[in-house]
mmCIF file of C-alpha atoms in Angstrom:
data_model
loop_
_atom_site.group_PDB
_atom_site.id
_atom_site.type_symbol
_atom_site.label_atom_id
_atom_site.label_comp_id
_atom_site.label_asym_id
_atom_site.label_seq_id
_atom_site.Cartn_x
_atom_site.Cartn_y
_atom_site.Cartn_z
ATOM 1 C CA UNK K 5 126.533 90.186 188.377
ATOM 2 C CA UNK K 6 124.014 92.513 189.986
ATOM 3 C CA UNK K 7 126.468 94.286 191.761
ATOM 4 C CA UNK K 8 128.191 97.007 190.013
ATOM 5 C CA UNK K 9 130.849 98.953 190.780
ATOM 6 C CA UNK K 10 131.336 102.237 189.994
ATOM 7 C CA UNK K 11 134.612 102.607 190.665
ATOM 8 C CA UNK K 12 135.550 105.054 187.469
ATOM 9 C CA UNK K 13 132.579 107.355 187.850
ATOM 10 C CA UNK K 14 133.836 108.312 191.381
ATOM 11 C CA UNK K 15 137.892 108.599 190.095
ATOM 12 C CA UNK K 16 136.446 110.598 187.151
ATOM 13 C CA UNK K 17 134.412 112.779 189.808
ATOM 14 C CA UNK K 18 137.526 113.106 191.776
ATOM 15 C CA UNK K 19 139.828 113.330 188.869
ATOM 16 C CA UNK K 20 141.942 110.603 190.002
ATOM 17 C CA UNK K 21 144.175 108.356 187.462
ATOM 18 C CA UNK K 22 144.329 104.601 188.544
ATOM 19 C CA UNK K 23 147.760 104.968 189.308
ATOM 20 C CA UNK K 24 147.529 108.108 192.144
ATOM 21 C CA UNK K 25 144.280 105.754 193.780
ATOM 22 C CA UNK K 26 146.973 102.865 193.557
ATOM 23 C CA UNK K 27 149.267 104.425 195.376
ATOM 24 C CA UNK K 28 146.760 106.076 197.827
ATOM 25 C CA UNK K 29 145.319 102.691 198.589
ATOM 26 C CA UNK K 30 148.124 100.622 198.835
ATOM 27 C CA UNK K 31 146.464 97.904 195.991
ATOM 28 C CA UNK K 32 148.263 97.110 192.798
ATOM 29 C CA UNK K 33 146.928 98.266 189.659
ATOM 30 C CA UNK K 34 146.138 95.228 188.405
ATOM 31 C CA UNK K 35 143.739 94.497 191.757
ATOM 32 C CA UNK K 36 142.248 97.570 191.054
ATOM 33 C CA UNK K 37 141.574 96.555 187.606
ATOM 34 C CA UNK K 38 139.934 93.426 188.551
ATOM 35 C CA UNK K 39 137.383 95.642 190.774
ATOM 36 C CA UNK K 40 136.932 98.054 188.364
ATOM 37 C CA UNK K 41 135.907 95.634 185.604
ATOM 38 C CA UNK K 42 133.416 94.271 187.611
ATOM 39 C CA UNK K 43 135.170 90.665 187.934
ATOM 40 C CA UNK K 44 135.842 91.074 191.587
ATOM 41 C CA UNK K 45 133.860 88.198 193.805
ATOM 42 C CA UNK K 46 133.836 89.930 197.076
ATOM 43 C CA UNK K 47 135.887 93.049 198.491
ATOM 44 C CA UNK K 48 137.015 93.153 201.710
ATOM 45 C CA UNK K 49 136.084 95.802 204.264
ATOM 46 C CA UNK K 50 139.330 96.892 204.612
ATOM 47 C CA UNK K 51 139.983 97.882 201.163
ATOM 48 C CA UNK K 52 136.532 99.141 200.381
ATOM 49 C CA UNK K 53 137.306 101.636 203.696
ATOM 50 C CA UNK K 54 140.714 102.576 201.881
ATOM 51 C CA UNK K 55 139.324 103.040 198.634
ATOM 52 C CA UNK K 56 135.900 105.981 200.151
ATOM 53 C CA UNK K 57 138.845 107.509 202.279
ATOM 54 C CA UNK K 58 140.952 107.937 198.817
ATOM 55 C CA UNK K 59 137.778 109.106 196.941
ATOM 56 C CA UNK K 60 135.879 110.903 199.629
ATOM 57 C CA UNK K 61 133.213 108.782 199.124
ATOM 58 C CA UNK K 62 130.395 106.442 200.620
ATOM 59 C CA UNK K 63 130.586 102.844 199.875
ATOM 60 C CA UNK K 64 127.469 103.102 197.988
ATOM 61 C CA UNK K 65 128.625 105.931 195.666
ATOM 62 C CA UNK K 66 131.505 103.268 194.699
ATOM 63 C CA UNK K 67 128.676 100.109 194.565
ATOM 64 C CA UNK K 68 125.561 99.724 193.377
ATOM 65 C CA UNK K 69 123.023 96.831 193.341
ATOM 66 C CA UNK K 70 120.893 95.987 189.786
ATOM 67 C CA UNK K 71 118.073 93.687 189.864
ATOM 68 C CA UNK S 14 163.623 72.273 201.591
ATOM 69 C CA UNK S 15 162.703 68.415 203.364
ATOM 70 C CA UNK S 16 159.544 68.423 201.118
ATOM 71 C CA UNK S 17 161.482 69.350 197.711
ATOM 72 C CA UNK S 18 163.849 66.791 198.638
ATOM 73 C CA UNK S 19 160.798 64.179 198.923
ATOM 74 C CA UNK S 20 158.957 65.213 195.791
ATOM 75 C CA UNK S 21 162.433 64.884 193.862
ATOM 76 C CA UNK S 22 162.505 61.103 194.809
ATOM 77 C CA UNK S 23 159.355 60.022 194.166
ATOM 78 C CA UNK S 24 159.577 61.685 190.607
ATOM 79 C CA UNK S 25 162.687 59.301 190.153
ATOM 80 C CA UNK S 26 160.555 56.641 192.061
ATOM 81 C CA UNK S 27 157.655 57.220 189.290
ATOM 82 C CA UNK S 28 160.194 57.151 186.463
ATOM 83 C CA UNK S 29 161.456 54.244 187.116
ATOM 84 C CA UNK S 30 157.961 52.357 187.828
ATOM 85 C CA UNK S 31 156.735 53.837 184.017
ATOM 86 C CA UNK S 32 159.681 52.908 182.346
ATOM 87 C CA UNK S 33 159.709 49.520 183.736
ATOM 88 C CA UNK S 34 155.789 49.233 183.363
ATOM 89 C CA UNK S 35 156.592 50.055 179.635
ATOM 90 C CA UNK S 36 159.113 47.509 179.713
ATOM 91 C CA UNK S 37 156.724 45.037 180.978
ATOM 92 C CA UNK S 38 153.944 46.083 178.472
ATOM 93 C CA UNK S 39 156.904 45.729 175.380
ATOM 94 C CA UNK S 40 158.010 42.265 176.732
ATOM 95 C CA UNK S 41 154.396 40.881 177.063
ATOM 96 C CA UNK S 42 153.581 42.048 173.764
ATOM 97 C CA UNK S 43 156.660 40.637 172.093
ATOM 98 C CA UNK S 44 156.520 37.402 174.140
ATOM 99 C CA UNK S 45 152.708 36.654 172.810
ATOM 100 C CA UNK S 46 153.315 37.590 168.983
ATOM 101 C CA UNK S 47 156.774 34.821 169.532
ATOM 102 C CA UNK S 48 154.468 32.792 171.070
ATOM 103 C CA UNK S 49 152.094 33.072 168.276
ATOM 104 C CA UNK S 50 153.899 33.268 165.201
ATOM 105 C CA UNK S 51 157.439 32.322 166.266
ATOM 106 C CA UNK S 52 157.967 29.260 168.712
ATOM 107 C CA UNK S 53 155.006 28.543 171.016
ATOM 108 C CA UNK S 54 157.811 27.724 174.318
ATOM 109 C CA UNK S 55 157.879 31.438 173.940
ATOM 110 C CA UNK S 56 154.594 31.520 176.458
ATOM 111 C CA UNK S 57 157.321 29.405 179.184
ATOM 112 C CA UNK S 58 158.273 32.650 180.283
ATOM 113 C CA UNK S 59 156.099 35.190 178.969
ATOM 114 C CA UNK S 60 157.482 37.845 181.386
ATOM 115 C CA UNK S 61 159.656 37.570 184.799
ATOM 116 C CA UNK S 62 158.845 33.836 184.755
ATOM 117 C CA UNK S 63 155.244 33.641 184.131
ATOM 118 C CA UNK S 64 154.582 30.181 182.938
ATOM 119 C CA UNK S 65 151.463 30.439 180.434
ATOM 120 C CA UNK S 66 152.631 26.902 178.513
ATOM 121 C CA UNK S 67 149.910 25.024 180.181
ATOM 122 C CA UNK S 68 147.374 27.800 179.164
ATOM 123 C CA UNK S 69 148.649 27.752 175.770
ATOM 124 C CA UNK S 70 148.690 23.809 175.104
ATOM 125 C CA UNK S 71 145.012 24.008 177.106
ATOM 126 C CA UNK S 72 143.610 26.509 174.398
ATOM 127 C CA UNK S 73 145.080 29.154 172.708
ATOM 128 C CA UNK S 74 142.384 31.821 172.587
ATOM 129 C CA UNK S 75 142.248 31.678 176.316
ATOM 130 C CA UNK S 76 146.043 32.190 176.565
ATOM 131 C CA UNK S 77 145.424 34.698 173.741
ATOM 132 C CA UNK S 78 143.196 36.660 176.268
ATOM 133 C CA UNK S 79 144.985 35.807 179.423
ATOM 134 C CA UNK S 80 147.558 37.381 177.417
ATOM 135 C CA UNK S 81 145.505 40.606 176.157
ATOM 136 C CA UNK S 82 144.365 41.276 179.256
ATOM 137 C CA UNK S 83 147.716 41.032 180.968
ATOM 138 C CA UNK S 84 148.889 43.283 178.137
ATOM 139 C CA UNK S 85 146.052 46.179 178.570
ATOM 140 C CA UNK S 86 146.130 46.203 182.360
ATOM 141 C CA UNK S 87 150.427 46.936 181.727
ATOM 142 C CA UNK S 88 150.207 49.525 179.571
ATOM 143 C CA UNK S 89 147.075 51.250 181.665
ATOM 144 C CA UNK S 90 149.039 50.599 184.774
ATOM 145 C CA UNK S 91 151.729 52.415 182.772
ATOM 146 C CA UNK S 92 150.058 55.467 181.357
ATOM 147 C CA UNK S 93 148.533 55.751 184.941
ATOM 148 C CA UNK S 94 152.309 55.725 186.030
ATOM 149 C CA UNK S 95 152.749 58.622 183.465
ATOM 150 C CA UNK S 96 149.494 60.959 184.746
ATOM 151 C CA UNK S 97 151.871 60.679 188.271
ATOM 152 C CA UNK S 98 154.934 61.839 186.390
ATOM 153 C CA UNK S 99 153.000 64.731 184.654
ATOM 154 C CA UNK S 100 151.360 65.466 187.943
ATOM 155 C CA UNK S 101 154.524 65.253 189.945
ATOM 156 C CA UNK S 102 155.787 67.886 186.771
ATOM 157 C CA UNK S 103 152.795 70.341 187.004
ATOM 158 C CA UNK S 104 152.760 70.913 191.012
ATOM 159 C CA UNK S 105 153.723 73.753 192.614
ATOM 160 C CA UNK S 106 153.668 74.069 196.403
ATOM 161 C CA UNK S 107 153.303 77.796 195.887
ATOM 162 C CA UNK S 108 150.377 77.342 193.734
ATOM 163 C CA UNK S 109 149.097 73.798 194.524
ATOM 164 C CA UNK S 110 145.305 74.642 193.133
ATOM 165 C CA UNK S 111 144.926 75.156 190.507
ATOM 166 C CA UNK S 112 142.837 73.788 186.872
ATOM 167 C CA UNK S 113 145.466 71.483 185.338
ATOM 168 C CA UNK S 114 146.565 69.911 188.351
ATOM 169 C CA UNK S 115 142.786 69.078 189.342
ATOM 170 C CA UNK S 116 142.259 67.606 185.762
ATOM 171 C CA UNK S 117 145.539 65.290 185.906
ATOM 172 C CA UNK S 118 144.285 63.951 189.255
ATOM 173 C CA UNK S 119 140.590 63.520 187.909
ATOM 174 C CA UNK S 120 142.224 61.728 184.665
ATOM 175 C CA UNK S 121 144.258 59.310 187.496
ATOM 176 C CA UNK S 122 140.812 58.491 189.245
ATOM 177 C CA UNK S 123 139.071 57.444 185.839
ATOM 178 C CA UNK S 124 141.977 55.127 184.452
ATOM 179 C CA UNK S 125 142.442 53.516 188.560
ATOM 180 C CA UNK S 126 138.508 52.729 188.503
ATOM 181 C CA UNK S 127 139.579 51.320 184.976
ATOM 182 C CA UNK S 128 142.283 49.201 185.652
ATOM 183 C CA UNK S 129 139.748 47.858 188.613
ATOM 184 C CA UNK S 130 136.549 46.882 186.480
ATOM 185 C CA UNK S 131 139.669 45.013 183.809
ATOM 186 C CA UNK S 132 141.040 43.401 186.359
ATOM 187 C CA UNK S 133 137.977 42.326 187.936
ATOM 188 C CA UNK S 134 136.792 40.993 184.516
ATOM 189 C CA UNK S 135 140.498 39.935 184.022
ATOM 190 C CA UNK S 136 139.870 37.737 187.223
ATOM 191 C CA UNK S 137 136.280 36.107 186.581
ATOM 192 C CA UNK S 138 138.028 35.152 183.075
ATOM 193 C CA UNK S 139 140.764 33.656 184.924
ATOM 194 C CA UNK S 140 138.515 31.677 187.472
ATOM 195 C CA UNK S 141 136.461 30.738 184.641
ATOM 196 C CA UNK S 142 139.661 28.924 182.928
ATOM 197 C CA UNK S 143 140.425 27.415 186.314
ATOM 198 C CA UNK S 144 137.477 25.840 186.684
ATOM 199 C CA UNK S 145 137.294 23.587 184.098
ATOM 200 C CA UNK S 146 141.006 22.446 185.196
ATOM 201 C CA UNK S 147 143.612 24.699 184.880
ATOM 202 C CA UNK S 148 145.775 26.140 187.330
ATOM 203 C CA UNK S 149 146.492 29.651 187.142
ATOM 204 C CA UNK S 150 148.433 32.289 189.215
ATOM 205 C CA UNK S 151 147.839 35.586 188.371
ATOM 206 C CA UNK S 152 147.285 38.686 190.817
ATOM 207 C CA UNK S 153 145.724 41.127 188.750
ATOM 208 C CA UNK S 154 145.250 43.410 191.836
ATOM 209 C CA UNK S 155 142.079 44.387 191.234
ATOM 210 C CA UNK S 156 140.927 45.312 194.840
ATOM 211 C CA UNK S 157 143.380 47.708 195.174
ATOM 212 C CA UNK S 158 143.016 49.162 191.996
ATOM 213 C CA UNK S 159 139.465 49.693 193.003
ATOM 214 C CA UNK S 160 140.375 51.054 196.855
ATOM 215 C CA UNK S 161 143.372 53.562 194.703
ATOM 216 C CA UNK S 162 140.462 55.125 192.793
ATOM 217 C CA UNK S 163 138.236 55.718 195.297
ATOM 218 C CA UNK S 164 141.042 57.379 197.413
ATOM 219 C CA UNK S 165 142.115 59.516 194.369
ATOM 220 C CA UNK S 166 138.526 60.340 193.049
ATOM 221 C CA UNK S 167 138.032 61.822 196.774
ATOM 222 C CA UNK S 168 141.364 63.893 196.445
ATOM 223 C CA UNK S 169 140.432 64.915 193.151
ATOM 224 C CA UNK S 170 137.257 66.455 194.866
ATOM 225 C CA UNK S 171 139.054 68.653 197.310
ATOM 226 C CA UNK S 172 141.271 69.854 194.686
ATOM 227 C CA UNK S 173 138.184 71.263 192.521
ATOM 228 C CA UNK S 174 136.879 72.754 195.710
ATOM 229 C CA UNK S 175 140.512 74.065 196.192
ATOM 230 C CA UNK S 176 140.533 75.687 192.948
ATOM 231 C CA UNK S 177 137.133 76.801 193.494
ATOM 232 C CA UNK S 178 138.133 78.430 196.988
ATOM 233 C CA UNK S 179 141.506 79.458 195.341
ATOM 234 C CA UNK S 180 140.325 81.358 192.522
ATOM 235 C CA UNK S 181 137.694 82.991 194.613
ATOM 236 C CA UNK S 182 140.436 84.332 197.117
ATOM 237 C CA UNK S 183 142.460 85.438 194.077
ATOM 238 C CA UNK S 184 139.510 87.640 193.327
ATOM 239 C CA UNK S 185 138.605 88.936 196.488
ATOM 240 C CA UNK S 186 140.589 92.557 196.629
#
């Protein structure tokens, strides 16, 4: 898929467990193992707003596109 | 609650219809190898009085393949009966779409459209026989054999594009 997301650089950055952005972001674990494998088809705007005000991030820290 | 109710009935609706398709398919069977090999007034009442004596005194390979084909269109009537029972067994409201119920409903189409094109071949054998004589009053129900499959091939369409949509909503976070 030529969108990746870079979901555990950003928790790594932040040193934040998968559990404690869980929580923060009101998703379950296994949701947020879905988008950090990369086999997530779309995210919604919502959750991708949740997930940059957890990580104190931009949404293209978190995605990225690869040709 | 009303709908659980409903879907409980039909599955004892369904049960009934294959057991007593399989019943049907037995007794044909039985009723042309008695015919055959036992006493030929056997084909008098081959099954729920279907008189086949004139067919058999006629010529016995056609009431050999009257016979056959009455036989095959039974037991795919009753294995189509079955893919109901199995679908009936496999839905869940809470999860209608999903792979295997798409499949049993694709499998339903295919062996409808086949009971059609044997009963339509069933038929022109039948008006075939009747033409050089013979009287002979079967309704193989071939037209809406054909109309059923069309129906369920359409279903089974929206159901793939159900799972499709399904699947894609599951993995939309």
């Amino acid at each position: 898929m030529p969108i990746i997301v870079n979901l555990d650089v950003m928790m790594a950055k932040r040193k934040m467990s998968l559990n404690e952005l869980s929580e923060k972001v009101g998703l379950t674990l296994s949701n947020l193992s879905i988008l950090k494998t990369g086999k997530a088809k779309a995210v919604r705007f919502s959750t991708l707003e949740a997930i940059c005000e957890a990580l104190e991030c931009q949404p293209g820290d978190i995605l990225e596109f690869v040709e | 609650m009303k709908t659980n109710i409903i879907m409980k009935v039909m599955n004892i609706i369904f049960w009934i219809v294959f057991i007593g398709l399989c019943i049907e398919t037995g007794a044909l069977l039985v009723s042309l190898f008695v015919t055959l090999f036992i006493n030929s007034n056997g084909a008098e009442d081959t099954y729920m009085g279907l008189d086949l004596l004139d067919l058999y005194n006629f010529n016995v390979e056609h009431y050999i393949g009257v016979a056959s084909f009455s036989i095959t269109l039974s037991a795919l009537k009753a294995y189509l009966a079955y893919l109901v029972i199995k679908l009936f067994m496999k839905f869940d409201l809470n999860y209608p779409f999903n792979e295997k119920t798409a499949s049993v409903i694709t499998q339903m189409s295919h062996y409808a459209l086949s009971i059609g094109v044997v009963a339509i071949i069933a038929e022109n054998y039948a008006n075939r026989i009747m033409r050089q004589g013979l009287t002979l009053q079967i309704d193989w129900g071939a037209e809406q054999f054909l109309f059923f499959a069309g129906i369920i091939y359409i279903i089974a369409l929206v159901f793939k594009k159900g799972v499709e949509i399904q699947s894609e909503n599951e993995l939309t976070i």
